[in-house]
């Protein structure tokens, strides 16, 4: 997404009108950009640096007494992090969530958008209701689904009991591999609407005359979608994939409210692990190391994907 | 020829029937949880224990709603309204200010700066959580709604700037700007009289997405507030859960009232949902 383009500048000569103009442009740009830059520095850049600094200490977050541990020597937080099986397990879970989120959310979003684009305005009622899940908070969704999936009288268990004719308890949250995939399913339910709208926006950006031209050439709607629309939507799909990828690597709310990473560490994600270490075990130094590690891993993966996507475009 | 035409028609009808079938299934998937939530908020606790959750409430009761009002629901609600209103105003104004030079002015740092701001989209909030917690403590706004505004604005900025600067670039014609300039319009007047008003569609899209996001935000709120008098709606849920462990219908009433304003606003502004997104989506 952050593709670097080069802009050509002719360097204005000092004393000319063009030079005065360039100076005043620079000044105006600085004034307009100041609030955003200030906010980002205070609430993102400085905290990131501070997290890296804190990750060198042993600190419980409350007392003034902090003990410097260093960064890479034995006994430091970073050393512990690299050998922490729970963290790498959480990272693995994040990768699973990432892969399945893209595999679920993108196709669902695309199918919904294609249906709405092909059907036009009269299908608006579908769009409205399909968007509802996105309006709900993760805490509310977590509660609702925990309840609906409960083994005593939840929806799934009741449905299974009805089908089999005898009491059948289906425990989608209690047992280890299920819990993570259940949450992935709920995430798809929550986020598919966002990508639906994003793809609708992509579709509406395509010139209407292209469809007309395709129809005149004898193409059906299906052929138009496959041969004309989808190739044109490539950048949109790429951006959506990147968003979903980043989103699932830093995901927190739903898991925290549904399973707290459990049972055991089976549905632990990097973010829930960080939160547990920092605000439940009060190991702020170690929590900072987890957060910083998470930041590094996410940045690396995002860069890697950008590279892969970009090289794919050169043919 | 006619035969082929009829065949194509039949095929088209079959495809649409299948598509409708799946569309309706997804409609149910999206809507049933809401139905479940609303219906069950209208029954008594005993009724639920006796009849389960799949029958209609017998009888329908509305007393859960006054009950949650009595337990301080409006407090949570008003705090959420205040936080979202202030944060959203700052976010939209700051985004519009930044998007103007990033999309329309020519200066050397334009593209690198834009790329940097967009790249911040991938910053996980957890990497800032402990320092922001420390900052809030130091400034003395820990455990109040004021601690939430800064992070809410900052974490909305990267995506908002990306979408709005693409929007300005593509929807406001250069000629409008040139004409205004010839008429003696300076840069600052240009922003307030021309660029800002013409960005309304993009801004409303951003307002919907960021508004929903802030209204539902959990992690910062959970970390930066502690007492009942400072908590926002997403935290009300666990507070109510603590006070009414088994009374599920009551908690579902809390959930219903928390999403209701979002649904109403969405129904009013839903036509703005796509327009502002278009510029951001096409470019990728």
Coordinates of C-alpha atoms in Angstrom, one line a residue:
Chain A
X1 CA 0.0 0.0 0.0
X2 CA 2.8 2.3 0.9
X3 CA 4.3 2.2 -2.6
X4 CA 6.8 4.8 -3.1
X5 CA 6.3 7.0 -6.1
X6 CA 8.8 9.6 -7.2
X7 CA 7.6 13.1 -7.8
X8 CA 9.6 15.3 -10.0
X9 CA 10.6 18.7 -8.6
X10 CA 12.4 21.4 -10.4
X11 CA 14.3 23.1 -7.7
X12 CA 13.2 26.8 -7.8
X13 CA 15.9 29.4 -7.9
X14 CA 16.3 31.6 -4.9
X15 CA 14.7 35.0 -5.3
X16 CA 12.3 34.1 -8.0
X17 CA 8.5 34.1 -7.6
X18 CA 8.5 30.3 -7.9
X19 CA 10.9 30.1 -4.9
X20 CA 8.7 32.4 -2.8
X21 CA 5.7 30.2 -3.7
X22 CA 7.6 27.0 -2.7
X23 CA 8.5 28.5 0.6
X24 CA 4.9 29.6 1.4
X25 CA 3.7 26.1 0.3
X26 CA 6.1 24.5 2.7
X27 CA 5.0 26.7 5.5
X28 CA 1.3 26.1 4.9
X29 CA 1.9 22.3 4.7
X30 CA 3.7 22.4 8.0
X31 CA 0.8 24.2 9.7
X32 CA -1.8 21.9 8.3
X33 CA 0.1 18.8 9.1
X34 CA 1.1 19.9 12.6
X35 CA -1.9 18.5 14.6
X36 CA -1.7 15.0 13.0
X37 CA 2.1 14.8 13.4
X38 CA 1.8 16.0 17.0
X39 CA -0.9 13.4 17.9
X40 CA 1.0 10.6 16.2
X41 CA 4.3 11.5 17.9
X42 CA 2.6 11.7 21.4
X43 CA 0.4 8.6 21.1
X44 CA 2.4 6.3 18.8
X45 CA 6.0 7.2 18.1
X46 CA 7.0 8.1 21.7
X47 CA 5.1 5.1 23.2
X48 CA 6.7 2.7 20.8
X49 CA 10.2 3.9 21.9
X50 CA 9.2 3.9 25.5
X51 CA 8.0 0.3 25.2
X52 CA 11.4 -0.8 23.8
X53 CA 13.1 1.0 26.7
X54 CA 10.8 -0.5 29.4
X55 CA 11.4 -3.9 27.9
X56 CA 15.0 -3.7 29.3
X57 CA 13.7 -3.5 32.9
X58 CA 12.2 -5.7 35.5
X59 CA 9.2 -3.6 36.8
X60 CA 5.9 -4.4 38.3
X61 CA 4.2 -1.3 37.0
X62 CA 3.4 0.2 40.4
X63 CA 6.5 0.6 42.5
X64 CA 9.2 3.2 41.7
X65 CA 11.8 0.5 41.8
X66 CA 12.9 -0.7 38.4
X67 CA 15.8 -3.0 37.8
X68 CA 17.8 -2.7 34.6
X69 CA 18.3 -6.1 33.0
X70 CA 19.8 -5.2 29.7
X71 CA 18.6 -6.3 26.3
X72 CA 20.2 -9.5 25.1
X73 CA 22.2 -10.9 28.0
X74 CA 21.1 -14.0 29.9
X75 CA 18.3 -13.1 32.3
X76 CA 17.0 -10.2 30.2
X77 CA 13.3 -10.0 29.1
X78 CA 14.3 -10.4 25.5
X79 CA 16.3 -13.5 26.2
X80 CA 13.3 -14.9 28.1
X81 CA 11.0 -14.0 25.2
X82 CA 13.0 -15.8 22.6
X83 CA 12.9 -19.0 24.6
X84 CA 9.3 -18.6 25.7
X85 CA 7.2 -21.4 24.2
X86 CA 4.0 -19.7 25.2
X87 CA 4.8 -16.7 23.2
X88 CA 5.7 -18.7 20.1
X89 CA 2.6 -20.7 20.5
X90 CA 0.6 -17.5 20.6
X91 CA 2.5 -16.3 17.5
X92 CA 1.6 -19.6 15.7
X93 CA -2.1 -19.1 16.7
X94 CA -1.9 -15.6 15.3
X95 CA -0.7 -17.0 12.0
X96 CA -3.5 -19.5 12.0
X97 CA -6.0 -16.7 12.6
X98 CA -4.4 -14.6 9.9
X99 CA -4.6 -17.4 7.3
X100 CA -8.1 -18.4 8.0
X101 CA -9.4 -14.9 8.4
X102 CA -8.2 -14.1 4.9
X103 CA -9.6 -17.3 3.6
X104 CA -13.0 -16.7 5.1
X105 CA -13.5 -12.9 5.2
X106 CA -12.2 -12.1 1.7
X107 CA -14.4 -14.6 -0.2
X108 CA -17.5 -13.9 1.9
X109 CA -17.0 -10.2 1.5
X110 CA -16.5 -10.6 -2.2
X111 CA -19.5 -12.8 -2.8
X112 CA -21.8 -10.5 -0.8
X113 CA -20.4 -7.4 -2.7
X114 CA -20.7 -9.2 -6.1
X115 CA -24.3 -10.1 -5.4
X116 CA -25.2 -6.6 -4.4
X117 CA -23.3 -5.1 -7.3
X118 CA -25.1 -7.4 -9.8
X119 CA -28.5 -6.9 -8.2
X120 CA -28.4 -3.1 -7.9
X121 CA -30.5 -0.9 -5.7
X122 CA -33.4 -3.2 -5.1
X123 CA -31.2 -5.5 -3.0
X124 CA -30.4 -2.7 -0.5
X125 CA -32.2 -4.4 2.3
X126 CA -29.7 -7.2 2.1
X127 CA -26.8 -4.7 2.4
X128 CA -28.4 -3.1 5.4
X129 CA -28.9 -6.2 7.4
X130 CA -25.7 -7.8 6.3
X131 CA -23.9 -4.8 7.8
X132 CA -25.4 -5.2 11.3
X133 CA -22.8 -7.5 12.8
X134 CA -20.1 -4.9 12.2
X135 CA -22.0 -2.4 14.4
X136 CA -21.8 -4.6 17.5
X137 CA -19.0 -4.4 20.0
X138 CA -16.6 -7.3 20.4
X139 CA -17.5 -7.5 24.0
X140 CA -21.2 -7.8 23.1
X141 CA -20.4 -10.4 20.4
X142 CA -18.3 -12.4 22.8
X143 CA -21.0 -12.5 25.3
X144 CA -23.7 -13.3 22.8
X145 CA -21.7 -16.1 21.2
X146 CA -20.4 -17.5 24.5
X147 CA -24.1 -17.8 25.5
X148 CA -25.2 -19.1 22.1
X149 CA -22.4 -21.7 22.1
X150 CA -22.9 -22.7 25.8
X151 CA -23.2 -26.4 26.5
X152 CA -26.3 -26.2 28.7
X153 CA -28.8 -24.4 26.6
X154 CA -27.0 -22.6 23.8
X155 CA -28.1 -22.5 20.2
X156 CA -25.7 -25.1 18.7
X157 CA -26.2 -27.7 21.5
X158 CA -30.0 -27.3 21.2
X159 CA -29.8 -27.7 17.4
X160 CA -27.7 -30.8 17.7
X161 CA -30.0 -32.2 20.4
X162 CA -33.0 -31.6 18.1
X163 CA -31.4 -33.3 15.2
X164 CA -30.1 -36.4 17.0
X165 CA -33.3 -36.7 19.1
X166 CA -31.3 -37.1 22.3
X167 CA -29.2 -34.8 24.4
X168 CA -26.0 -33.9 22.6
X169 CA -23.6 -31.4 24.1
X170 CA -21.3 -29.7 21.5
X171 CA -18.6 -27.9 23.2
X172 CA -17.1 -25.4 20.7
X173 CA -15.4 -23.2 23.2
X174 CA -14.2 -25.6 25.8
X175 CA -11.9 -27.9 23.9
X176 CA -8.6 -27.0 22.5
X177 CA -8.6 -26.9 18.8
X178 CA -12.2 -25.9 18.6
X179 CA -11.9 -22.8 20.6
X180 CA -9.5 -21.0 18.2
X181 CA -11.5 -22.0 15.2
X182 CA -14.8 -21.0 16.8
X183 CA -13.3 -17.6 17.4
X184 CA -12.1 -17.4 13.8
X185 CA -15.6 -18.1 12.7
X186 CA -17.1 -15.4 14.9
X187 CA -14.5 -13.0 13.6
X188 CA -15.5 -13.7 10.0
X189 CA -19.1 -13.0 11.1
X190 CA -18.1 -9.7 12.5
X191 CA -15.7 -8.5 9.8
X192 CA -17.1 -9.8 6.6
X193 CA -19.4 -6.7 6.4
X194 CA -16.5 -4.4 6.4
X195 CA -14.9 -6.1 3.4
X196 CA -18.2 -6.3 1.7
X197 CA -18.5 -2.5 1.8
X198 CA -14.9 -2.1 0.7
X199 CA -15.5 -4.3 -2.3
X200 CA -18.8 -2.6 -3.1
X201 CA -16.8 0.6 -3.2
X202 CA -14.3 -1.0 -5.5
X203 CA -17.1 -2.2 -7.8
X204 CA -18.7 1.2 -7.9
X205 CA -15.3 2.7 -8.9
X206 CA -15.3 0.7 -12.1
X207 CA -16.6 2.7 -15.1
X208 CA -20.2 1.7 -16.0
X209 CA -19.3 1.8 -19.7
X210 CA -16.9 -1.1 -19.3
X211 CA -19.9 -3.3 -18.4
X212 CA -21.9 -2.0 -21.3
X213 CA -19.1 -2.6 -23.7
X214 CA -18.7 -6.2 -22.4
X215 CA -22.4 -6.8 -22.8
X216 CA -22.4 -5.5 -26.4
X217 CA -19.5 -7.9 -27.1
X218 CA -21.7 -10.7 -25.9
X219 CA -20.4 -11.3 -22.4
X220 CA -22.6 -12.5 -19.6
X221 CA -22.6 -11.0 -16.2
X222 CA -20.4 -13.9 -15.0
X223 CA -17.8 -13.4 -17.7
X224 CA -17.8 -9.7 -17.1
X225 CA -17.1 -10.3 -13.4
X226 CA -14.3 -12.8 -14.0
X227 CA -12.6 -11.3 -17.0
X228 CA -13.1 -7.5 -16.5
X229 CA -14.2 -6.6 -12.9
X230 CA -12.0 -8.9 -10.8
X231 CA -8.7 -8.0 -12.6
X232 CA -9.6 -4.4 -12.2
X233 CA -10.3 -5.0 -8.5
X234 CA -6.9 -6.5 -7.8
X235 CA -5.5 -3.4 -6.0
X236 CA -8.7 -3.3 -3.9
X237 CA -8.4 -7.0 -3.0
X238 CA -4.7 -6.5 -2.2
X239 CA -5.4 -3.6 0.1
X240 CA -8.2 -5.6 1.8
X241 CA -5.9 -8.6 2.3
X242 CA -3.3 -6.4 3.9
X243 CA -5.9 -4.9 6.2
X244 CA -7.2 -8.3 7.2
X245 CA -3.7 -9.6 7.7
X246 CA -2.6 -6.8 10.0
X247 CA -5.9 -6.8 11.8
X248 CA -5.7 -10.5 12.6
X249 CA -2.1 -10.2 13.8
X250 CA -3.0 -7.6 16.4
X251 CA -6.4 -9.1 17.3
X252 CA -7.4 -8.9 20.9
X253 CA -11.0 -8.0 22.0
X254 CA -13.0 -11.1 21.0
X255 CA -10.5 -13.7 22.3
X256 CA -10.0 -11.8 25.5
X257 CA -13.7 -11.6 26.1
X258 CA -14.5 -15.2 25.0
X259 CA -11.7 -17.4 26.1
X260 CA -9.0 -15.2 27.7
X261 CA -6.6 -17.3 25.6
X262 CA -7.9 -20.5 27.1
X263 CA -8.4 -23.3 27.7
X264 CA -4.8 -23.3 28.9
X265 CA -2.9 -21.4 26.2
X266 CA -4.7 -23.0 23.3
X267 CA -6.3 -19.9 21.9
X268 CA -3.7 -17.5 23.2
X269 CA -2.7 -14.7 20.8
X270 CA 0.3 -12.4 21.1
X271 CA -2.0 -9.5 22.2
X272 CA -3.8 -11.5 24.9
X273 CA -0.4 -12.9 26.2
X274 CA 1.0 -9.4 26.4
X275 CA -2.1 -8.2 28.3
X276 CA -1.9 -11.1 30.7
X277 CA 1.7 -10.6 31.4
X278 CA 1.4 -6.8 31.9
X279 CA -1.9 -6.3 33.6
X280 CA -2.6 -9.6 35.3
X281 CA 0.8 -10.8 36.4
X282 CA 2.1 -7.2 36.6
X283 CA 5.3 -8.0 34.8
X284 CA 5.4 -4.7 32.8
X285 CA 8.9 -5.2 31.7
X286 CA 8.3 -8.6 30.2
X287 CA 4.9 -7.4 28.9
X288 CA 6.8 -4.6 27.1
X289 CA 9.2 -7.1 25.6
X290 CA 6.2 -9.2 24.3
X291 CA 4.6 -6.0 22.9
X292 CA 7.8 -4.9 21.2
X293 CA 8.3 -8.4 19.8
X294 CA 4.8 -8.4 18.5
X295 CA 5.4 -5.0 16.9
X296 CA 8.6 -6.3 15.2
X297 CA 6.9 -9.5 13.9
X298 CA 3.8 -7.6 12.6
X299 CA 6.0 -5.1 10.8
X300 CA 8.2 -7.8 9.2
X301 CA 5.2 -9.8 8.0
X302 CA 3.4 -6.7 6.6
X303 CA 6.6 -5.7 4.7
X304 CA 7.0 -9.2 3.4
X305 CA 3.5 -9.3 2.1
X306 CA 3.9 -6.0 0.5
X307 CA 7.0 -7.3 -1.3
X308 CA 5.3 -10.4 -2.5
X309 CA 2.2 -8.5 -3.7
X310 CA 4.3 -6.0 -5.5
X311 CA 6.6 -8.5 -7.3
X312 CA 3.4 -10.3 -8.4
X313 CA 2.2 -7.2 -10.2
X314 CA 5.3 -7.1 -12.5
X315 CA 4.4 -9.2 -15.4
Chain B
X1 CA -30.9 -18.4 -32.1
X2 CA -34.1 -18.0 -30.1
X3 CA -33.4 -21.4 -28.4
X4 CA -29.9 -20.2 -27.4
X5 CA -31.4 -17.1 -26.0
X6 CA -33.9 -19.1 -23.9
X7 CA -31.1 -21.3 -22.6
X8 CA -29.1 -18.3 -21.5
X9 CA -32.2 -17.0 -19.8
X10 CA -32.8 -20.2 -17.9
X11 CA -29.2 -20.4 -16.9
X12 CA -29.4 -16.9 -15.6
X13 CA -32.5 -17.6 -13.6
X14 CA -30.8 -20.7 -12.0
X15 CA -27.8 -18.7 -11.1
X16 CA -29.9 -16.0 -9.5
X17 CA -32.0 -18.6 -7.6
X18 CA -28.8 -20.1 -6.1
X19 CA -27.4 -16.7 -5.3
X20 CA -30.6 -15.7 -3.6
X21 CA -30.6 -18.9 -1.6
X22 CA -27.2 -18.2 -0.2
X23 CA -28.0 -14.5 0.2
X24 CA -30.9 -15.4 2.4
X25 CA -28.8 -17.9 4.4
X26 CA -26.3 -15.2 5.2
X27 CA -29.1 -12.8 6.0
X28 CA -30.2 -15.3 8.7
X29 CA -26.7 -15.8 9.9
X30 CA -26.3 -12.1 10.3
X31 CA -29.6 -11.4 11.8
X32 CA -30.5 -14.4 14.1
X33 CA -28.1 -13.4 16.8
X34 CA -29.8 -10.0 17.0
X35 CA -33.2 -11.5 17.1
X36 CA -32.0 -13.9 19.8
X37 CA -30.7 -10.9 21.8
X38 CA -33.8 -8.7 21.5
X39 CA -36.3 -11.5 22.1
X40 CA -34.5 -12.8 25.1
X41 CA -34.1 -9.4 26.6
X42 CA -37.9 -9.3 26.8
X43 CA -38.4 -12.2 29.1
X44 CA -38.1 -12.8 32.8
X45 CA -35.3 -14.8 34.4
X46 CA -37.6 -17.5 35.5
X47 CA -39.2 -17.8 32.1
X48 CA -35.8 -18.3 30.5
X49 CA -34.8 -21.0 33.0
X50 CA -38.1 -22.8 32.5
X51 CA -38.6 -22.6 28.7
X52 CA -35.1 -22.1 27.3
X53 CA -34.2 -19.5 24.8
X54 CA -35.9 -20.6 21.6
X55 CA -39.5 -20.1 22.5
X56 CA -41.1 -16.6 22.4
X57 CA -41.1 -14.9 25.8
X58 CA -44.2 -15.8 27.7
X59 CA -45.2 -13.3 28.7
X60 CA -43.3 -10.4 27.0
X61 CA -42.0 -8.2 29.8
X62 CA -40.2 -4.9 29.5
X63 CA -39.1 -4.5 33.1
X64 CA -35.5 -5.4 32.3
X65 CA -35.0 -2.0 30.6
X66 CA -36.1 0.1 33.6
X67 CA -34.1 -2.2 35.8
X68 CA -30.8 -1.5 33.9
X69 CA -31.6 2.2 33.9
X70 CA -31.8 2.0 37.7
X71 CA -28.4 0.4 37.8
X72 CA -26.6 3.3 36.1
X73 CA -26.9 2.4 32.4
X74 CA -27.4 6.0 31.4
X75 CA -24.1 7.0 33.0
X76 CA -22.1 4.5 30.9
X77 CA -24.1 5.6 27.9
X78 CA -23.5 9.4 28.3
X79 CA -19.8 8.8 28.9
X80 CA -19.6 6.9 25.7
X81 CA -21.4 9.7 23.9
X82 CA -19.1 12.3 25.2
X83 CA -15.9 10.4 24.4
X84 CA -17.0 9.5 20.9
X85 CA -18.3 13.1 20.2
X86 CA -15.1 14.8 21.3
X87 CA -12.7 12.2 19.8
X88 CA -14.5 12.1 16.5
X89 CA -14.6 15.9 16.1
X90 CA -10.8 16.1 16.7
X91 CA -10.1 13.1 14.5
X92 CA -12.1 14.5 11.5
X93 CA -10.7 18.0 11.8
X94 CA -7.1 16.8 12.1
X95 CA -7.5 14.4 9.3
X96 CA -9.0 17.0 7.0
X97 CA -6.2 19.4 7.8
X98 CA -3.5 16.8 7.1
X99 CA -5.1 15.4 4.0
X100 CA -5.2 18.8 2.3
X101 CA -1.4 19.2 1.9
X102 CA -0.9 15.5 1.5
X103 CA -3.2 15.4 -1.5
X104 CA -3.0 18.8 -3.1
X105 CA 0.2 20.7 -2.3
X106 CA 3.6 20.2 -3.9
X107 CA 6.4 19.8 -1.5
X108 CA 9.3 17.4 -1.2
X109 CA 8.2 15.4 1.9
X110 CA 4.7 14.9 0.7
X111 CA 4.9 11.2 -0.5
X112 CA 7.3 10.0 2.2
X113 CA 5.2 11.5 4.9
X114 CA 2.0 10.1 3.5
X115 CA 3.6 6.6 3.2
X116 CA 4.8 6.9 6.8
X117 CA 1.4 7.9 8.2
X118 CA -0.3 5.1 6.2
X119 CA 2.4 2.6 7.4
X120 CA 1.3 3.4 11.0
X121 CA -1.9 1.5 10.3
X122 CA 0.0 -1.7 11.2
X123 CA 1.0 -0.4 14.7
X124 CA -0.7 -2.7 17.2
X125 CA -2.2 -0.7 20.1
X126 CA -0.6 -3.1 22.5
X127 CA 2.8 -1.7 21.8
X128 CA 1.6 1.7 23.1
X129 CA -0.5 0.4 26.0
X130 CA 1.9 0.5 28.9
X131 CA 3.4 3.9 27.9
X132 CA 0.0 5.4 27.5
X133 CA -1.1 3.9 30.8
X134 CA 2.0 5.5 32.4
X135 CA 1.4 8.9 30.7
X136 CA -2.3 8.9 31.8
X137 CA -1.1 8.3 35.4
X138 CA 1.5 11.0 35.2
X139 CA -0.8 13.6 33.8
X140 CA -3.5 12.7 36.3
X141 CA -6.2 11.7 33.9
X142 CA -6.0 8.0 34.6
X143 CA -9.4 6.5 35.5
X144 CA -11.4 9.2 33.7
X145 CA -12.8 9.4 30.2
X146 CA -10.3 12.1 29.2
X147 CA -7.6 9.5 29.1
X148 CA -9.4 7.7 26.2
X149 CA -9.6 10.7 23.8
X150 CA -5.9 10.9 22.7
X151 CA -5.4 7.2 21.9
X152 CA -8.8 7.0 20.2
X153 CA -7.9 9.9 17.9
X154 CA -4.4 8.8 17.2
X155 CA -5.3 5.2 16.3
X156 CA -8.0 6.4 13.9
X157 CA -5.6 8.8 12.1
X158 CA -3.6 6.5 9.7
X159 CA -6.5 4.9 7.9
X160 CA -8.6 8.1 8.0
X161 CA -5.8 10.1 6.5
X162 CA -5.2 7.4 3.8
X163 CA -8.9 7.4 2.8
X164 CA -9.5 11.1 3.0
X165 CA -6.3 12.2 1.1
X166 CA -7.2 9.7 -1.7
X167 CA -10.7 11.1 -1.6
X168 CA -9.6 14.7 -2.0
X169 CA -7.1 13.8 -4.7
X170 CA -9.8 12.1 -6.8
X171 CA -13.0 14.0 -6.2
X172 CA -12.1 17.6 -5.9
X173 CA -11.2 18.9 -9.4
X174 CA -8.0 21.0 -9.7
X175 CA -9.9 23.6 -11.6
X176 CA -12.0 24.6 -8.6
X177 CA -8.9 25.2 -6.7
X178 CA -7.3 27.2 -9.5
X179 CA -10.4 29.3 -10.0
X180 CA -10.5 30.1 -6.3
X181 CA -6.8 31.0 -6.3
X182 CA -7.3 33.4 -9.2
X183 CA -10.1 35.0 -7.3
X184 CA -7.5 35.8 -4.6
X185 CA -8.3 32.9 -2.2
X186 CA -5.4 32.1 0.1
X187 CA -4.5 28.7 1.3
X188 CA -6.2 28.9 4.6
X189 CA -9.4 30.4 3.2
X190 CA -9.2 27.7 0.5
X191 CA -9.2 25.0 3.1
X192 CA -12.2 26.3 5.1
X193 CA -14.3 27.5 2.2
X194 CA -13.6 25.0 -0.5
X195 CA -11.7 21.8 0.4
X196 CA -13.4 21.1 3.8
X197 CA -17.0 21.6 2.5
X198 CA -16.3 19.5 -0.7
X199 CA -14.9 16.6 1.5
X200 CA -18.2 16.1 3.3
X201 CA -18.9 12.8 1.7
X202 CA -15.5 11.4 2.6
X203 CA -15.8 12.8 6.1
X204 CA -19.2 11.2 6.7
X205 CA -17.9 7.8 5.7
X206 CA -15.0 8.2 8.1
X207 CA -17.4 9.4 10.8
X208 CA -19.4 6.2 10.5
X209 CA -16.4 3.8 10.7
X210 CA -14.5 5.6 13.4
X211 CA -17.6 6.3 15.3
X212 CA -18.5 2.6 15.4
X213 CA -15.0 1.8 16.3
X214 CA -14.7 4.2 19.2
X215 CA -18.2 3.4 20.5
X216 CA -17.1 -0.3 20.8
X217 CA -13.5 0.2 21.8
X218 CA -12.5 -2.2 24.6
X219 CA -8.8 -2.6 25.3
X220 CA -7.8 1.1 26.0
X221 CA -11.0 1.6 28.0
X222 CA -10.3 -1.5 30.0
X223 CA -6.8 -0.4 30.8
X224 CA -7.2 3.3 31.3
X225 CA -10.4 3.3 33.5
X226 CA -11.1 1.4 36.6
X227 CA -14.0 2.9 38.7
X228 CA -17.6 2.6 37.8
X229 CA -17.9 6.4 37.4
X230 CA -15.4 6.4 34.5
X231 CA -16.3 3.3 32.5
X232 CA -17.8 3.4 29.0
X233 CA -20.4 1.1 27.5
X234 CA -18.2 -1.8 26.3
X235 CA -17.1 -2.1 29.9
X236 CA -20.7 -1.8 31.3
X237 CA -21.3 -5.3 30.1
X238 CA -18.8 -6.9 32.4
X239 CA -19.9 -4.7 35.3
X240 CA -23.5 -5.8 34.8
X241 CA -22.4 -9.3 34.5
X242 CA -20.6 -9.1 37.8
X243 CA -23.7 -7.7 39.5
X244 CA -26.3 -10.0 37.9
X245 CA -24.5 -13.2 37.2
X246 CA -27.4 -15.4 36.2
X247 CA -29.8 -12.8 34.9
X248 CA -29.0 -13.3 31.2
X249 CA -32.1 -11.4 30.0
X250 CA -31.1 -8.4 31.9
X251 CA -27.6 -8.5 30.3
X252 CA -29.1 -8.9 26.9
X253 CA -31.1 -5.8 27.5
X254 CA -27.8 -4.0 28.1
X255 CA -26.5 -5.3 24.9
X256 CA -29.6 -4.3 22.9
X257 CA -29.5 -0.8 24.2
X258 CA -25.7 -0.5 23.5
X259 CA -26.1 -1.3 19.8
X260 CA -29.4 0.5 19.3
X261 CA -27.9 3.9 18.7
X262 CA -25.4 2.5 16.2
X263 CA -28.1 0.8 14.3
X264 CA -30.3 3.9 14.2
X265 CA -27.4 6.1 13.1
X266 CA -26.4 3.5 10.5
X267 CA -29.9 3.4 9.1
X268 CA -30.0 7.1 8.7
X269 CA -26.5 7.5 7.2
X270 CA -26.1 4.2 5.4
X271 CA -26.0 5.7 1.9
X272 CA -22.8 7.5 2.9
X273 CA -21.2 4.2 3.7
X274 CA -19.8 3.5 0.2
X275 CA -19.2 6.9 -1.3
X276 CA -16.3 8.1 0.8
X277 CA -14.7 4.6 0.7
X278 CA -14.6 4.6 -3.1
X279 CA -11.5 6.7 -3.5
X280 CA -9.6 4.6 -0.9
X281 CA -10.8 1.4 -2.4
X282 CA -9.9 1.9 -6.1
X283 CA -6.4 3.1 -5.5
X284 CA -5.5 0.3 -3.0

